[in-house]
PDB file of C-alpha atoms in Angstrom:
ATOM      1  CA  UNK A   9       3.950  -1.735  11.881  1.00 82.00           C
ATOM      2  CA  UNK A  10       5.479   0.628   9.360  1.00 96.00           C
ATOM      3  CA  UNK A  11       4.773   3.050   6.575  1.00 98.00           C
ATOM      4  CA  UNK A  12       6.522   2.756   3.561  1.00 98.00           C
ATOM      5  CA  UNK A  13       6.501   5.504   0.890  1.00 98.00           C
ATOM      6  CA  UNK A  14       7.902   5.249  -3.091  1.00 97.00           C
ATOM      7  CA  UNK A  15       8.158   7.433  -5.080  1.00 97.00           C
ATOM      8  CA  UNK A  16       9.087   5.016  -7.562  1.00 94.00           C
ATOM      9  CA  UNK A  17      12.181   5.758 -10.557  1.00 91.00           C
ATOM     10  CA  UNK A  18      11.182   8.309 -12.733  1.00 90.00           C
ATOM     11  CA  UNK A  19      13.559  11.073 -13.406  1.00 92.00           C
ATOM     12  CA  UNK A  20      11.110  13.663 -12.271  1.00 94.00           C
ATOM     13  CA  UNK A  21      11.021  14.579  -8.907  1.00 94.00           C
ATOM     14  CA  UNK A  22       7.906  14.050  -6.550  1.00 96.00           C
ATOM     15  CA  UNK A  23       8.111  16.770  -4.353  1.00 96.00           C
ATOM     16  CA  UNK A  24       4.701  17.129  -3.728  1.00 97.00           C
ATOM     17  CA  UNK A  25       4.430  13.647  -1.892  1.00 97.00           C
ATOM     18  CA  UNK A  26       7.729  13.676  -0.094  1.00 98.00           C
ATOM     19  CA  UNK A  27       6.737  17.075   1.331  1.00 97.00           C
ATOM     20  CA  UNK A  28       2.663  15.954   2.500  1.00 98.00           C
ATOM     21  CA  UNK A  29       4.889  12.763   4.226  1.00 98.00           C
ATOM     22  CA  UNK A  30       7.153  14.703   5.601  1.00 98.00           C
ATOM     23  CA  UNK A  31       4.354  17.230   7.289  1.00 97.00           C
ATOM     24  CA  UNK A  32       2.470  14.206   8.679  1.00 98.00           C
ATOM     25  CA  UNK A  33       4.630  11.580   9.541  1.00 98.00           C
ATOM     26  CA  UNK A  34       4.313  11.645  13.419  1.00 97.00           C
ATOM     27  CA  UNK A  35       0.536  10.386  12.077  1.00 97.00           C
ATOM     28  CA  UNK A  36       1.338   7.471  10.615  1.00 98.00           C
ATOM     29  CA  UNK A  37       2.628   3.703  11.738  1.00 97.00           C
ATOM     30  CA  UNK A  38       6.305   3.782  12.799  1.00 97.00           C
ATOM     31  CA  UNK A  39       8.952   4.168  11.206  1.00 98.00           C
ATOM     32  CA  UNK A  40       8.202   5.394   8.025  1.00 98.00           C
ATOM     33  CA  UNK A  41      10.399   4.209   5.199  1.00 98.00           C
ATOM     34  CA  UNK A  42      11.015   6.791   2.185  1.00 98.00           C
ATOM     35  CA  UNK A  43      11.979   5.583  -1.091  1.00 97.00           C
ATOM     36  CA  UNK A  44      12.735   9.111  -2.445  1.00 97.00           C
ATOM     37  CA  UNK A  45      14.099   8.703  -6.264  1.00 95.00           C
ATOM     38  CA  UNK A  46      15.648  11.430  -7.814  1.00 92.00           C
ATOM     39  CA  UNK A  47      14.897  14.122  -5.284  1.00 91.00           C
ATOM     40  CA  UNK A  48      16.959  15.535  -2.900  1.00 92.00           C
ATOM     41  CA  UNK A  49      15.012  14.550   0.010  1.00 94.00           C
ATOM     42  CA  UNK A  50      15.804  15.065   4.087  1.00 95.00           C
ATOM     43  CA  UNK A  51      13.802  14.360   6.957  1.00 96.00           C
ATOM     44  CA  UNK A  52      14.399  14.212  10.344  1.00 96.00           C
ATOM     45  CA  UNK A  53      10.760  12.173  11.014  1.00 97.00           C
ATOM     46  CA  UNK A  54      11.626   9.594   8.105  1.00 97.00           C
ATOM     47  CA  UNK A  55      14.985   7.153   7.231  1.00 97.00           C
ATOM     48  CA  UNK A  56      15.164   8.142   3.157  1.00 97.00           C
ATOM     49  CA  UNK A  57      16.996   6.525   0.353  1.00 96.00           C
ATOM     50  CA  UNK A  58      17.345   7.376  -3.216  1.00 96.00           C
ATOM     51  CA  UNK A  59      16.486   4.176  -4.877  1.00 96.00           C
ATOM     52  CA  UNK A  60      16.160   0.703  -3.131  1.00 96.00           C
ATOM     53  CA  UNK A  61      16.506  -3.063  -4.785  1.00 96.00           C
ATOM     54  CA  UNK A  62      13.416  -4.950  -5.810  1.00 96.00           C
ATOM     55  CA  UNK A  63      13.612  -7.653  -3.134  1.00 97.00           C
ATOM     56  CA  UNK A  64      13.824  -4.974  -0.761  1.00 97.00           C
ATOM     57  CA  UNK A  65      11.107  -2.962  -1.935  1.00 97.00           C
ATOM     58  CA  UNK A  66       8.932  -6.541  -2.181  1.00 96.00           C
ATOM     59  CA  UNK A  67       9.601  -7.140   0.837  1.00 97.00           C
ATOM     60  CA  UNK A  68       8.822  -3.235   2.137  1.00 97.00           C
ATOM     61  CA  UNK A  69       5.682  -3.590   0.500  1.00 97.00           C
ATOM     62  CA  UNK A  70       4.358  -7.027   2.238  1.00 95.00           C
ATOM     63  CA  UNK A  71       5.901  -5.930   5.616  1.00 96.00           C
ATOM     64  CA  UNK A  72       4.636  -2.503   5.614  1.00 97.00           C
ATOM     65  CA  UNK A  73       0.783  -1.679   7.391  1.00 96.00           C
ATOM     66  CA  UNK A  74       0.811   1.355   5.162  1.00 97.00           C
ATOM     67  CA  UNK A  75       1.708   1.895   2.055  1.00 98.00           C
ATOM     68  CA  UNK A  76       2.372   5.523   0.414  1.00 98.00           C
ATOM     69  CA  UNK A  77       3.286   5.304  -3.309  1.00 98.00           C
ATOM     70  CA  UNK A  78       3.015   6.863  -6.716  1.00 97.00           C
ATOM     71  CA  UNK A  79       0.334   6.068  -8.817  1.00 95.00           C
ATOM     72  CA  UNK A  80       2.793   3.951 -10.694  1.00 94.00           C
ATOM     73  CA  UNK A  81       1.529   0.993 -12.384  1.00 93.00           C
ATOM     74  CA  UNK A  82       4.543  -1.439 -11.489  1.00 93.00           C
ATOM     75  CA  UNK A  83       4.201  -0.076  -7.893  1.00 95.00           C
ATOM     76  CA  UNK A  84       0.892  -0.199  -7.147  1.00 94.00           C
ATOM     77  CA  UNK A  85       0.426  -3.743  -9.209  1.00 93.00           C
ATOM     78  CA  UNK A  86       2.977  -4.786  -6.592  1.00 94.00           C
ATOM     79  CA  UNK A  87       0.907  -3.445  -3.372  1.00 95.00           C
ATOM     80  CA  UNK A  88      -2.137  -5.410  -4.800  1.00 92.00           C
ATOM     81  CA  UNK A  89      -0.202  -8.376  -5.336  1.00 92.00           C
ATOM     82  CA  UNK A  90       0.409  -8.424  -1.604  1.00 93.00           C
ATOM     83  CA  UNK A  91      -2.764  -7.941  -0.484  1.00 92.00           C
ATOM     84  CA  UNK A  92      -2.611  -4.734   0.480  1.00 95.00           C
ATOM     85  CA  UNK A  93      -4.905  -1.222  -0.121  1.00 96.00           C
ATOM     86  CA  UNK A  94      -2.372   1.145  -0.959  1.00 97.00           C
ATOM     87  CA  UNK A  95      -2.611   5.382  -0.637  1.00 98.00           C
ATOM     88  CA  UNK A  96      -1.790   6.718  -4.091  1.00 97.00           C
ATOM     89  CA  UNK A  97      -0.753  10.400  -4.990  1.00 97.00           C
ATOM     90  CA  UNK A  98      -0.813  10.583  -9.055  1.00 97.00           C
ATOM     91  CA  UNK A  99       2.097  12.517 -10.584  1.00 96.00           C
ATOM     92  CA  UNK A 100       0.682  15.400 -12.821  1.00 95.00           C
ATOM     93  CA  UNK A 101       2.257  16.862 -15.878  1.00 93.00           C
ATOM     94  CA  UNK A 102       1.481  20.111 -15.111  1.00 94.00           C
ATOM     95  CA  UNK A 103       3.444  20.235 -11.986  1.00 94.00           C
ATOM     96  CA  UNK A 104       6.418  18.595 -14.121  1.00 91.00           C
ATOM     97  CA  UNK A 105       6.256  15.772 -12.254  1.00 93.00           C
ATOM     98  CA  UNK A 106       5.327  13.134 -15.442  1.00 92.00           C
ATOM     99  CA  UNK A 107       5.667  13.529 -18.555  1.00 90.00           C
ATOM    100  CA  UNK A 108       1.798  12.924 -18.936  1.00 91.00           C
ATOM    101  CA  UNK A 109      -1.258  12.841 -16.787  1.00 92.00           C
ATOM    102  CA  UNK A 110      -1.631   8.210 -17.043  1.00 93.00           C
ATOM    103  CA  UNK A 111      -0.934   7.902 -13.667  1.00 94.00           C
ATOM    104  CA  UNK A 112      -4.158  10.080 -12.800  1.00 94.00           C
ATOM    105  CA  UNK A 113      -6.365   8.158 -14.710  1.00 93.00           C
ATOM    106  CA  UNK A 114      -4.788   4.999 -13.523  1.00 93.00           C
ATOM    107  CA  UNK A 115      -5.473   6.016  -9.881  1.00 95.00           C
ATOM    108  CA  UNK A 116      -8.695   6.924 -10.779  1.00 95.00           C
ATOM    109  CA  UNK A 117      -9.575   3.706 -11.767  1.00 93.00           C
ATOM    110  CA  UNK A 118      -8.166   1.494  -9.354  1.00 93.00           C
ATOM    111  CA  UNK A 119     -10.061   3.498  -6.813  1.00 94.00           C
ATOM    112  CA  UNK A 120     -13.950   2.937  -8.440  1.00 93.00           C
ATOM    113  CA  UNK A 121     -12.817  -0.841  -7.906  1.00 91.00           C
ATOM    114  CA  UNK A 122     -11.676   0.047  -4.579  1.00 91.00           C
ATOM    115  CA  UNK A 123      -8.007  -1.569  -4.552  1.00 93.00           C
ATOM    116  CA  UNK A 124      -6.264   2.163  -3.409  1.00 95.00           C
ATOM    117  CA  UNK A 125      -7.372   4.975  -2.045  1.00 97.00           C
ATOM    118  CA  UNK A 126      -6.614   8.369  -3.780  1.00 97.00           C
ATOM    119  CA  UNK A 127      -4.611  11.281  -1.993  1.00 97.00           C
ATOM    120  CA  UNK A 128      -5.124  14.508  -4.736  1.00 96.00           C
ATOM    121  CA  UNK A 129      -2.866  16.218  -2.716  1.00 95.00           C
ATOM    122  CA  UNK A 130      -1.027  16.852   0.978  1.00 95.00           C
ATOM    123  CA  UNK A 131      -4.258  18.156   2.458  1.00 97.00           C
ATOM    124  CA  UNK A 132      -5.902  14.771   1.604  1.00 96.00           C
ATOM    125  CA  UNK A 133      -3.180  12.634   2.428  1.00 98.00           C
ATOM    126  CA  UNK A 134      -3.902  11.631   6.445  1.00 98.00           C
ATOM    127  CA  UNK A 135      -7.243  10.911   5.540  1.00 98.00           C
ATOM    128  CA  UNK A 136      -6.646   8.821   2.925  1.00 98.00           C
ATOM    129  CA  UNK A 137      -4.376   7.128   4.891  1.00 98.00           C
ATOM    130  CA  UNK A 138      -6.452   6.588   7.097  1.00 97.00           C
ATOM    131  CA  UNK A 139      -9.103   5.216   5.159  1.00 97.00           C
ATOM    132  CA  UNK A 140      -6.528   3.095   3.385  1.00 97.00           C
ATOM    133  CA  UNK A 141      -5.524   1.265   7.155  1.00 96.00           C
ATOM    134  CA  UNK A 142      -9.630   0.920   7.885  1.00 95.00           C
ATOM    135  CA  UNK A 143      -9.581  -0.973   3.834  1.00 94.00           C
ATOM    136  CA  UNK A 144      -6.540  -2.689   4.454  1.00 91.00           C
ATOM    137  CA  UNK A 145      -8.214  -4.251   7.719  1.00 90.00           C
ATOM    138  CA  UNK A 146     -11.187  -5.392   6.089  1.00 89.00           C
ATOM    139  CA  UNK A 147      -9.200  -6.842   3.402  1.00 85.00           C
ATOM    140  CA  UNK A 148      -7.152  -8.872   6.068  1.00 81.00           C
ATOM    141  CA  UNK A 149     -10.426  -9.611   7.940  1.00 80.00           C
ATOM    142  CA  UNK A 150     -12.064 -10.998   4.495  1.00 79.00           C
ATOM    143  CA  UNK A 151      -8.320 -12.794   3.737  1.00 74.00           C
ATOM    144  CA  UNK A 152      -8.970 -14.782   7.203  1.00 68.00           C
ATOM    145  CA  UNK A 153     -12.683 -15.787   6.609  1.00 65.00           C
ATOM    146  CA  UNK A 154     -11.872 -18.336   4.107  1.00 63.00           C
ATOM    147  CA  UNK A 155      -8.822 -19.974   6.251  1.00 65.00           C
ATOM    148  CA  UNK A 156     -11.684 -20.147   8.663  1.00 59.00           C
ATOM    149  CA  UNK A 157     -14.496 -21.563   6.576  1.00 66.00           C
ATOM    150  CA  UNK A 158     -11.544 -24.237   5.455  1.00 69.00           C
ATOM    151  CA  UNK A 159     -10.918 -24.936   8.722  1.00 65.00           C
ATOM    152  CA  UNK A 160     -14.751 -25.479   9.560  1.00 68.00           C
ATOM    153  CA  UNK A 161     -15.463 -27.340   6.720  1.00 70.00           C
ATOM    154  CA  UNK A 162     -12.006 -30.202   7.699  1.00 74.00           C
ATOM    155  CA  UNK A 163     -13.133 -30.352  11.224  1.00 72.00           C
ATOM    156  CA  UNK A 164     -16.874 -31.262  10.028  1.00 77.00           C
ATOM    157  CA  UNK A 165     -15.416 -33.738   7.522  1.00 82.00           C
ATOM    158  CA  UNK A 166     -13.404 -35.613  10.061  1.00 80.00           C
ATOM    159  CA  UNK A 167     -16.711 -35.804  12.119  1.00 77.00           C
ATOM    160  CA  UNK A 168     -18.727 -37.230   9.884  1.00 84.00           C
ATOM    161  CA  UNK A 169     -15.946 -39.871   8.535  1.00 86.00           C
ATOM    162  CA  UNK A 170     -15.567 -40.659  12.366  1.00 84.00           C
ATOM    163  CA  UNK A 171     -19.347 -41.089  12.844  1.00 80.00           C
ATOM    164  CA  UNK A 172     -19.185 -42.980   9.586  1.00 85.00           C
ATOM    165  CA  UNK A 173     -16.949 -45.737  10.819  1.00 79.00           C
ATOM    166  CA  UNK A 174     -18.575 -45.994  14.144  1.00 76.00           C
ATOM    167  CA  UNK A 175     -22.000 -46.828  12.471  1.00 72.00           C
TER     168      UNK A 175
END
């Protein structure tokens, strides 16, 4: 169990996310991991880095129970690769975080076909995490259901071929 937040490599900073983490990370599944980029980031309720390798974040994102990222494409293509429902935060131009507003609409989208769940801002962001844990289970739940139908269906097949021989 572990969060893991990224703020991915743009040359913008995303102060905006690091800050809503920051003010609730005593909520969330322990530790949390911050990817921080360019900002000059410090928390005493999170172990921060700058930038991280792409093994290591592939391997943050697939071991983490919760995932906190940008609305990046490359990052969140990643979290659904793995399986996994992230929470998104969309870098907005306005606030000089992005140089345009794509991530919004990207976010936007990926939420009407319900693979993340959108945090607008900090006040949003513990309930979206939490709805993105509730998600995440179901999608593990759903991910089991076929390992269990296979394993229903080979047990029934060795049956019959047993009852088949015996006839």
């Amino acid at each position: 169990m572990s969060t893991f937040v990224s703020v991915g490599n743009a040359t913008q900073p995303f102060i905006r996310l690091l800050a809503a983490v920051d003010a609730v990370a005593q909520e969330l599944p322990q530790p949390v991991i911050v990817q921080a980029g360019s900002a000059s980031f410090h928390s005493d309720r999170c172990s921060v880095c700058a930038f991280t390798s792409m093994s290591r974040f592939e391997e943050l994102v697939r071991e983490s129970e919760l995932l906190i990222l940008h609305a990046g494409a490359g990052s969140v293509m990643h979290a659904i690769a793995a399986r996994k429902v992230p929470v998104v935060m969309a870098r907005r131009a306005a606030l000089g975080e992005h140089v345009d507003d794509h991530q919004v609409e990207l976010a936007h989208e990926l939420e009407q076909a319900g693979r993340v769940v959108v945090a607008e801002d900090g006040d949003g962001l513990l309930a979206a995490c939490l709805g993105a844990l509730a998600a995440q289970r179901r999608l593990s739940a759903e991910a089991r259901v076929p390992n269990l139908v296979a394993l229903v269906a080979a047990v029934l097949s060795d049956y019959a071929q047993r009852n088949a021989k015996q006839k």
